Tab-separated table of N, CA and C in Angstrom:
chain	number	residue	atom	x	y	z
A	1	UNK	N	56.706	120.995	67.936
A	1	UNK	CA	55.932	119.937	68.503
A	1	UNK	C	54.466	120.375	68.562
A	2	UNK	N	53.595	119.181	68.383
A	2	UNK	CA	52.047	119.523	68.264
A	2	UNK	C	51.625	119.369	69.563
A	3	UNK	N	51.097	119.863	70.071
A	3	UNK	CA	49.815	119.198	71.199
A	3	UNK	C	48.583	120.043	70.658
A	4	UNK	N	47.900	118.375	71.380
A	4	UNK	CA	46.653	117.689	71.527
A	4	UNK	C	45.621	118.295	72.454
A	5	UNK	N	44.469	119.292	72.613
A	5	UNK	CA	43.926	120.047	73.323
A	5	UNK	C	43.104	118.301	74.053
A	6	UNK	N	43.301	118.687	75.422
A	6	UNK	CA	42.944	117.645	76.661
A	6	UNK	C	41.479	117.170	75.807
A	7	UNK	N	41.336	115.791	75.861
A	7	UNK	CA	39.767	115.681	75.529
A	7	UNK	C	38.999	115.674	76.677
A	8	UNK	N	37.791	115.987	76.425
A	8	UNK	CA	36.504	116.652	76.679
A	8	UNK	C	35.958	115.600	78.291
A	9	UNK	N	36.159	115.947	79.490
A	9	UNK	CA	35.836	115.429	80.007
A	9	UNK	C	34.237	115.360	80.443
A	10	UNK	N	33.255	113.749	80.347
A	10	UNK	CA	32.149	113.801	80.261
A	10	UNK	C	31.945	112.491	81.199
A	11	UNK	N	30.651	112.589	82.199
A	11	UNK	CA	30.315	111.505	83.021
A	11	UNK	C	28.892	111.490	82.416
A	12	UNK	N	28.468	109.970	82.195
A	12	UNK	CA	27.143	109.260	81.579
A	12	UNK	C	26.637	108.295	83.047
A	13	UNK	N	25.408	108.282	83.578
A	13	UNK	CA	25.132	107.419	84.841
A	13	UNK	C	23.641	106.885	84.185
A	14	UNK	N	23.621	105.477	84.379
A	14	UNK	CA	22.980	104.871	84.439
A	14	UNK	C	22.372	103.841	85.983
A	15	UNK	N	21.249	104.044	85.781
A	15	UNK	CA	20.484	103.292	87.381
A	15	UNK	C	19.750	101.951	87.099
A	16	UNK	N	19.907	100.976	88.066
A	16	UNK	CA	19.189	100.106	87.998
A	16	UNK	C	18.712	99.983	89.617
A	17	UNK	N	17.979	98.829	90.330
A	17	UNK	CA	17.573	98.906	91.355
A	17	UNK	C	18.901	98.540	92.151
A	18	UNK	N	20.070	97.903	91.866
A	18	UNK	CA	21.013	97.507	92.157
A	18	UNK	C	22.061	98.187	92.110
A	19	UNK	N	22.486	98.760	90.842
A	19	UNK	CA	23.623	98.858	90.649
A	19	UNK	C	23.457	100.477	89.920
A	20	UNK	N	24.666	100.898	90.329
A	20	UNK	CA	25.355	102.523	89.546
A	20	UNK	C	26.078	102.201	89.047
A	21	UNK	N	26.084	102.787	87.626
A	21	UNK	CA	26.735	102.839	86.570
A	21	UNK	C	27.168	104.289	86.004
A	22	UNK	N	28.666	104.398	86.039
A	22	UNK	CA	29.271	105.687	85.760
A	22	UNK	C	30.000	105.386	84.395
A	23	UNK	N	29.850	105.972	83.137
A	23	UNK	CA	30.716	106.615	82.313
A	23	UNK	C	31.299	107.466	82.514
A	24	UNK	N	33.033	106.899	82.698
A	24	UNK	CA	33.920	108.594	82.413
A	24	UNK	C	34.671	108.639	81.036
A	25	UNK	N	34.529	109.698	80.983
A	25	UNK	CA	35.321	109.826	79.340
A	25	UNK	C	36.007	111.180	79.717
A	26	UNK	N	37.155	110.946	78.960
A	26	UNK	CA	38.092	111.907	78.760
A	26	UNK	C	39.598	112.210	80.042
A	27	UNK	N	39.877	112.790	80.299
A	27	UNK	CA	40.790	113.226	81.601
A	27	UNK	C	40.760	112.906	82.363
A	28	UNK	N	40.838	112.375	83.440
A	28	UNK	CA	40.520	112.010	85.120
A	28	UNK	C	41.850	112.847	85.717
A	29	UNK	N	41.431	114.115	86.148
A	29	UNK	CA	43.017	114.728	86.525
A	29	UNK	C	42.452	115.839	87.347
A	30	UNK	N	43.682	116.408	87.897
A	30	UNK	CA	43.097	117.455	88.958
A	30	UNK	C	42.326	118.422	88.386
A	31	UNK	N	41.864	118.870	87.144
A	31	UNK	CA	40.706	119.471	86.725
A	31	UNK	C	39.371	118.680	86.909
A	32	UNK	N	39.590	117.563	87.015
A	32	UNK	CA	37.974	116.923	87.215
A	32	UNK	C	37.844	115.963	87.715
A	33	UNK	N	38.828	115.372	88.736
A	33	UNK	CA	38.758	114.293	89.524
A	33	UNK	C	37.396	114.584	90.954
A	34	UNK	N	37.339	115.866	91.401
A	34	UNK	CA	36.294	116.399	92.262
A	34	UNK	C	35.162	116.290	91.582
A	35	UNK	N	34.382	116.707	90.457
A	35	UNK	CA	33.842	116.668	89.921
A	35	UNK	C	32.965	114.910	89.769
A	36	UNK	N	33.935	114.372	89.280
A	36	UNK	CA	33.794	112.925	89.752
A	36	UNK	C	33.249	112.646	90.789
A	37	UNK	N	34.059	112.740	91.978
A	37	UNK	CA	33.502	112.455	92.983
A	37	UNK	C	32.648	112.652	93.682
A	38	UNK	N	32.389	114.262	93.531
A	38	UNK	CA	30.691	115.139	93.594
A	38	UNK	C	29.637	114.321	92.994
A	39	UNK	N	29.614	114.196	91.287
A	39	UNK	CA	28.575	113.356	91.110
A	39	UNK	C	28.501	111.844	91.506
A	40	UNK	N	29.238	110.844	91.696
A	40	UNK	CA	29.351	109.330	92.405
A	40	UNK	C	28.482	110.098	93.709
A	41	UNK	N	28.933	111.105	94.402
A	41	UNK	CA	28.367	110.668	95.485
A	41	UNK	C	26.891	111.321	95.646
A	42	UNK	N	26.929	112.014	95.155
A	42	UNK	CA	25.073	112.807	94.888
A	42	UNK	C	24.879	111.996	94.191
A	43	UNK	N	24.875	110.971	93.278
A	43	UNK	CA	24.062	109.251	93.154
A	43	UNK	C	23.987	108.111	93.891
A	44	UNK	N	25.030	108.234	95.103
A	44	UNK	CA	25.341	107.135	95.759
A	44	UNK	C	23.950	108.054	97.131
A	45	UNK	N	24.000	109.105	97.233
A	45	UNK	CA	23.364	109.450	98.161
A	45	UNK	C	21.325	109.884	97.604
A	46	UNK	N	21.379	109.708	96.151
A	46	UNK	CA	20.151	109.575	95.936
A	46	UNK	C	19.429	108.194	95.440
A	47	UNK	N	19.684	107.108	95.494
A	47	UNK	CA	19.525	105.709	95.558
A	47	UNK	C	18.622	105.518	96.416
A	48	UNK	N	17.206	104.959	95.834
A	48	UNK	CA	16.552	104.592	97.225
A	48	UNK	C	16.839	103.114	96.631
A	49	UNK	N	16.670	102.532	98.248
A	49	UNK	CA	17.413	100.959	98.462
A	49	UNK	C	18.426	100.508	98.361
A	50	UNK	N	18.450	99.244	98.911
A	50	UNK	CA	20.122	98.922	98.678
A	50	UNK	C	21.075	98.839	97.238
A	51	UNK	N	22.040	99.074	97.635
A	51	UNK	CA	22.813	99.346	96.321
A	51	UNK	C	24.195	98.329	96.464
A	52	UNK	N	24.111	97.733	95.693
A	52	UNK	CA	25.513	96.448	96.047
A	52	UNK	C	26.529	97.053	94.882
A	53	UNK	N	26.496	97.023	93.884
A	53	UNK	CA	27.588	97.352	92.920
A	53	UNK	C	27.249	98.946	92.282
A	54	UNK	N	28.802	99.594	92.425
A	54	UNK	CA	29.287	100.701	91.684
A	54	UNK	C	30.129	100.539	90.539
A	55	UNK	N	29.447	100.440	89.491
A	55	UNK	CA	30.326	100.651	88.058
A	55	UNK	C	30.904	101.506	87.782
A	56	UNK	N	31.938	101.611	87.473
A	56	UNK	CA	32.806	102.785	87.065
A	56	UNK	C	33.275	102.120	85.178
A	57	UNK	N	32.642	102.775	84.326
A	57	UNK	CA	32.944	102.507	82.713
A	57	UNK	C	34.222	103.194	82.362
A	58	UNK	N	35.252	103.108	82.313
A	58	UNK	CA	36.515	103.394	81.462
A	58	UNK	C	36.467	103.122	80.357
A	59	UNK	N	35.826	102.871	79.757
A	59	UNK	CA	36.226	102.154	78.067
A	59	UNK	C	36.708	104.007	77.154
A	60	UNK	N	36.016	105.225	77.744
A	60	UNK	CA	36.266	106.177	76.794
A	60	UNK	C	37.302	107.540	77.925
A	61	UNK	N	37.703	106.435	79.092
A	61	UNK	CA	38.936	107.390	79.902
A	61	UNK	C	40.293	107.503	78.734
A	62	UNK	N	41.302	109.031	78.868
A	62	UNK	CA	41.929	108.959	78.430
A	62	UNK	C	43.263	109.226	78.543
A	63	UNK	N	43.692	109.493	80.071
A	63	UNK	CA	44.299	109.859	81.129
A	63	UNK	C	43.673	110.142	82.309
A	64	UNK	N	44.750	109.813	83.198
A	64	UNK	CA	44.446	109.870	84.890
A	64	UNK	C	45.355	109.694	85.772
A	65	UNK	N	45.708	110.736	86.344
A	65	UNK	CA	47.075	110.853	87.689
A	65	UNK	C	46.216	111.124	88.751
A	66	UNK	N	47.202	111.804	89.847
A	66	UNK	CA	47.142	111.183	91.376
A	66	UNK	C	46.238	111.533	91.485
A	67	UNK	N	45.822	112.992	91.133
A	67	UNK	CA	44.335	113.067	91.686
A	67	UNK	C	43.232	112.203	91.661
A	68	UNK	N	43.105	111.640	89.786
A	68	UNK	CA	42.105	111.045	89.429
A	68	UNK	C	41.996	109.767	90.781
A	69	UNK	N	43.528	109.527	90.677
A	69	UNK	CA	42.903	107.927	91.515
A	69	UNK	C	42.765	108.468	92.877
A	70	UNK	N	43.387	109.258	93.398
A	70	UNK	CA	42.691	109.754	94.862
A	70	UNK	C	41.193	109.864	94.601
A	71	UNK	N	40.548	110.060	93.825
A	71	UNK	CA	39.413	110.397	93.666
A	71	UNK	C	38.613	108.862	93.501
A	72	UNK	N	39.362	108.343	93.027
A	72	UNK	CA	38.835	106.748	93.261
A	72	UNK	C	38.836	106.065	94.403
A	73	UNK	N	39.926	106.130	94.710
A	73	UNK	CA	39.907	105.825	96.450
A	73	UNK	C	38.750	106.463	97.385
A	74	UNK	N	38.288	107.884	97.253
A	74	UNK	CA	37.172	107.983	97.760
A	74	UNK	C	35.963	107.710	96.898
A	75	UNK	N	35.980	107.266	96.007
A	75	UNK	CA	35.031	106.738	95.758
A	75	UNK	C	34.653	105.384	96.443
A	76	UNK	N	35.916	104.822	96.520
A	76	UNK	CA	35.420	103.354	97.220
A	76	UNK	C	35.303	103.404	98.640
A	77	UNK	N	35.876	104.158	99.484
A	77	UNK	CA	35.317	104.563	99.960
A	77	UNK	C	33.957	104.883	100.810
A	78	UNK	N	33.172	105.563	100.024
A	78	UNK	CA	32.058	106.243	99.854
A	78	UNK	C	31.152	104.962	99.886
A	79	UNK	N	31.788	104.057	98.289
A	79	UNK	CA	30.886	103.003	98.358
A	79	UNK	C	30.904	102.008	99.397
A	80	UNK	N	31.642	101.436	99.448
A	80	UNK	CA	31.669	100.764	100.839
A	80	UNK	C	30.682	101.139	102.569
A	81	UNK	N	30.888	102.559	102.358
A	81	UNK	CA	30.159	102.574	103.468
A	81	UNK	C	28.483	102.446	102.969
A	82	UNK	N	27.791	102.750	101.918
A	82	UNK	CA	26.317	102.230	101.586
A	82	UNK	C	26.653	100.630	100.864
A	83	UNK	N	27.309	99.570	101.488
A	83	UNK	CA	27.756	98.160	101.456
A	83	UNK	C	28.012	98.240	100.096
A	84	UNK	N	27.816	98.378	99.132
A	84	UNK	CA	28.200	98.536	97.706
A	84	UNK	C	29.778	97.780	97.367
A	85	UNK	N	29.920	96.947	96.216
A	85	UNK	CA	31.266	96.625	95.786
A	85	UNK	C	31.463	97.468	94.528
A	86	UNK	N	32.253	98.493	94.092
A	86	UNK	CA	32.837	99.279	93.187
A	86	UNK	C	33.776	98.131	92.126
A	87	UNK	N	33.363	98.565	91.168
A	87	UNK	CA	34.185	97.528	89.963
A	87	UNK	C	34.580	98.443	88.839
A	88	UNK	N	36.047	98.537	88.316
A	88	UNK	CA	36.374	99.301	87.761
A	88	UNK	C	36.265	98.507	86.291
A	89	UNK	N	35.594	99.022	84.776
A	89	UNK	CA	35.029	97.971	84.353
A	89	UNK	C	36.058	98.788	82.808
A	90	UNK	N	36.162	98.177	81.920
A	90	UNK	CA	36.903	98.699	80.573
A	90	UNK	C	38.380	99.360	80.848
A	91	UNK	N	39.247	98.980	81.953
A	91	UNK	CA	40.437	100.020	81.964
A	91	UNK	C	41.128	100.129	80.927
A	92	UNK	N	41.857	101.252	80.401
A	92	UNK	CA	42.675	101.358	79.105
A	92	UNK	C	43.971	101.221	80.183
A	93	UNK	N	44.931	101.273	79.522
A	93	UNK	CA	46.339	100.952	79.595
A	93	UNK	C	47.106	101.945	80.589
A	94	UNK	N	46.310	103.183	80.280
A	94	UNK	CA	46.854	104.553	80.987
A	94	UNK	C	46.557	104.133	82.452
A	95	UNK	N	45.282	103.504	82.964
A	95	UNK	CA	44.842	103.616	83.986
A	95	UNK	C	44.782	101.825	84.494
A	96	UNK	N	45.396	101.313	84.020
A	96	UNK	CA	46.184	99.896	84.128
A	96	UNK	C	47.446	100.149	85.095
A	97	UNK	N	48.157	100.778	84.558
A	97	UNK	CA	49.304	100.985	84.446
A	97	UNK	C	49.254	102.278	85.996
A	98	UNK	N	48.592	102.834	86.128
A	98	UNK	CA	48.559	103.339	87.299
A	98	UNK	C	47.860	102.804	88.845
A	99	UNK	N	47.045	101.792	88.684
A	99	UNK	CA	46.611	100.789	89.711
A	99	UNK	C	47.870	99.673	89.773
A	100	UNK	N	48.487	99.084	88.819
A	100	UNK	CA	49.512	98.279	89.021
A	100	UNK	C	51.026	99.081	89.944
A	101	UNK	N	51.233	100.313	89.251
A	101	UNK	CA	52.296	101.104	90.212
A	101	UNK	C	52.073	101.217	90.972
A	102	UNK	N	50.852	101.594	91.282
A	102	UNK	CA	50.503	102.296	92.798
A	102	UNK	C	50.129	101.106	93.777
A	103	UNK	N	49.814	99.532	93.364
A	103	UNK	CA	49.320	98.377	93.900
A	103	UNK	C	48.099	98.129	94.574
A	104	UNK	N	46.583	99.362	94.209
A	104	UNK	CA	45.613	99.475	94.527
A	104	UNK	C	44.196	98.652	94.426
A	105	UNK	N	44.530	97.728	93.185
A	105	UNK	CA	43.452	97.547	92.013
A	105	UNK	C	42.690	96.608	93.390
A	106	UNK	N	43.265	95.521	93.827
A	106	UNK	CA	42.598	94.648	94.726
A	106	UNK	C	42.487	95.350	95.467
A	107	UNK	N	42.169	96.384	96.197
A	107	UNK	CA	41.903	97.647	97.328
A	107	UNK	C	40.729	97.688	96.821
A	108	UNK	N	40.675	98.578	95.518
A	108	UNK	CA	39.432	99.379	95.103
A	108	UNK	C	38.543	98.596	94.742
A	109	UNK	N	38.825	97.004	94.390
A	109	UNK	CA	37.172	96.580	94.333
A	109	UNK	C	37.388	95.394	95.058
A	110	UNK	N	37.954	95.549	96.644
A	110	UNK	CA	37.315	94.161	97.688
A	110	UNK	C	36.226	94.574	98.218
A	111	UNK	N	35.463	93.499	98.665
A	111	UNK	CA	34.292	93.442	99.203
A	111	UNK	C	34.198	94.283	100.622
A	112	UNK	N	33.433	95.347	100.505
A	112	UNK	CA	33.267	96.269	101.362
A	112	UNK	C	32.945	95.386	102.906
A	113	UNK	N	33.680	96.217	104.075
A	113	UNK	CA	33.799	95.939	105.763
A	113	UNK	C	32.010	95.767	105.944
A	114	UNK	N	32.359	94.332	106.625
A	114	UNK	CA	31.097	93.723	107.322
A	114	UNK	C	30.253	93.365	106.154
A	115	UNK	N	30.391	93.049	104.952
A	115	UNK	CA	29.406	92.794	103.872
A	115	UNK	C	29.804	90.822	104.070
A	116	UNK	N	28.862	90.446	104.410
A	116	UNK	CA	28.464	88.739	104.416
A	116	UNK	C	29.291	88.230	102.813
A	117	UNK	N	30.441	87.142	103.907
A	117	UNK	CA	31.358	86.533	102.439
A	117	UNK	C	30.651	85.353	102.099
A	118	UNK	N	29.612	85.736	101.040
A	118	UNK	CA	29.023	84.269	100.698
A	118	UNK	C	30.258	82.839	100.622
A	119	UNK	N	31.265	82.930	100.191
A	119	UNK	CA	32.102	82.026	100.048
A	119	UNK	C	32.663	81.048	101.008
A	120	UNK	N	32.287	81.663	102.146
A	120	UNK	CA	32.618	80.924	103.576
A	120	UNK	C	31.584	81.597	104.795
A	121	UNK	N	30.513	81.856	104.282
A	121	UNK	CA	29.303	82.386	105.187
A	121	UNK	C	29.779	83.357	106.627
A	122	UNK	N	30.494	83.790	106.803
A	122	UNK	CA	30.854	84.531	107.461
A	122	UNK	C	31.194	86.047	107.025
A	123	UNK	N	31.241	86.783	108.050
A	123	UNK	CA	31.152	88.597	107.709
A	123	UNK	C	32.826	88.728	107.606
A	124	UNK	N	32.630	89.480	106.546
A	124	UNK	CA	34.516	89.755	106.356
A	124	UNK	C	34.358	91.128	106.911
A	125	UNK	N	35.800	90.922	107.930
A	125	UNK	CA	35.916	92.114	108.510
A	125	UNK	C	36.982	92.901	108.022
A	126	UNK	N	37.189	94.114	107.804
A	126	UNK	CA	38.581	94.630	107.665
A	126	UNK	C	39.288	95.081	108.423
A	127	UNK	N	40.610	94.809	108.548
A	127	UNK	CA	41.125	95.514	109.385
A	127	UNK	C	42.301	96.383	109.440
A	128	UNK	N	42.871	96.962	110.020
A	128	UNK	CA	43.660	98.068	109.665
A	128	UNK	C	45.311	97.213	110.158
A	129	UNK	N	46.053	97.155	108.584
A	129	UNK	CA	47.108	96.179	108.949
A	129	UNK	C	48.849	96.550	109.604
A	130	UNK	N	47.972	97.938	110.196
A	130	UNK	CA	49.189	98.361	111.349
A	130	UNK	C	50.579	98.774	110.438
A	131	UNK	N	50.629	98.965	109.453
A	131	UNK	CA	52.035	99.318	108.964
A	131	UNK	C	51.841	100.368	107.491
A	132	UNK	N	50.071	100.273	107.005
A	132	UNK	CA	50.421	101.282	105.644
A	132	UNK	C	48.785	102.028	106.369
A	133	UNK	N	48.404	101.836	107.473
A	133	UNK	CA	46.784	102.536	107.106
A	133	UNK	C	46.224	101.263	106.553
A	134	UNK	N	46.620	100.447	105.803
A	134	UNK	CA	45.142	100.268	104.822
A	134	UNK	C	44.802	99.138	105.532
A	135	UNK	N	43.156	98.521	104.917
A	135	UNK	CA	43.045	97.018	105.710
A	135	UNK	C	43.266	96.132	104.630
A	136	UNK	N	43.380	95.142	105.451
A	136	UNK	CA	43.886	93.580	105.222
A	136	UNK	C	42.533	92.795	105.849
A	137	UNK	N	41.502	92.185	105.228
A	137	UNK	CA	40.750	91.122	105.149
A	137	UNK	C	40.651	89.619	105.939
């Protein structure tokens, strides 16, 4: 049997006055899920002004287990608390397929606690829905 040496894990960030933009390519796994999250947040913490959306680019991810998405979870996290909405943008199949098992995907990009719901002008609150930890809206 052949194997395939892991491809090359690489993060690309792009800034606008608004929005962070992350390229990940390659692995998202317990070799570099920290790594990840180190740089998201030394950009999330060098941003001057408000910052509403966190891009996360998958189009060149090529695997990703528990770590990786633990590492997403604090990413959103993270974003949420500088009001930011995180949007996971190009998923491949690998990392489809692990937000659908795990039942996260609407977690990781709802509209961050106390951010004004234009849709019904009121502040969406979150709250903690007493049976998993997580909140419920």
């Amino acid at each position: 049997m052949t194997t395939l040496p892991p491809s090359e894990f690489t993060l690309g960030f792009d800034h606008d006055p608004a929005t962070l933009t992350v390229r990940v390519a390659g692995e998202l796994d317990y070799d570099t899920s920290d790594d990840l999250l180190e740089a998201v947040v030394e950009h999330l913490t060098a941003v001057q002004g408000p910052l509403r959306d966190v891009r996360l680019d998958f189009s060149e991810l090529t695997w990703i287990d528990s770590s990786g998405l633990a590492a997403l979870l604090m990413i959103h996290r993270r974003a949420s608390a500088v009001g930011a909405v995180l949007h996971l943008d190009n998923r491949p199949d690998v990392l489809e397929r692990m937000l659908q098992i795990t039942n996260v995907l609407e977690h990781l990009t709802a509209q961050p606690t106390g951010v004004r719901d234009a849709r019904n002008g009121r502040d969406a609150v979150e709250e903690d829905d007493g049976i998993t930890g997580a909140g419920a809206t």
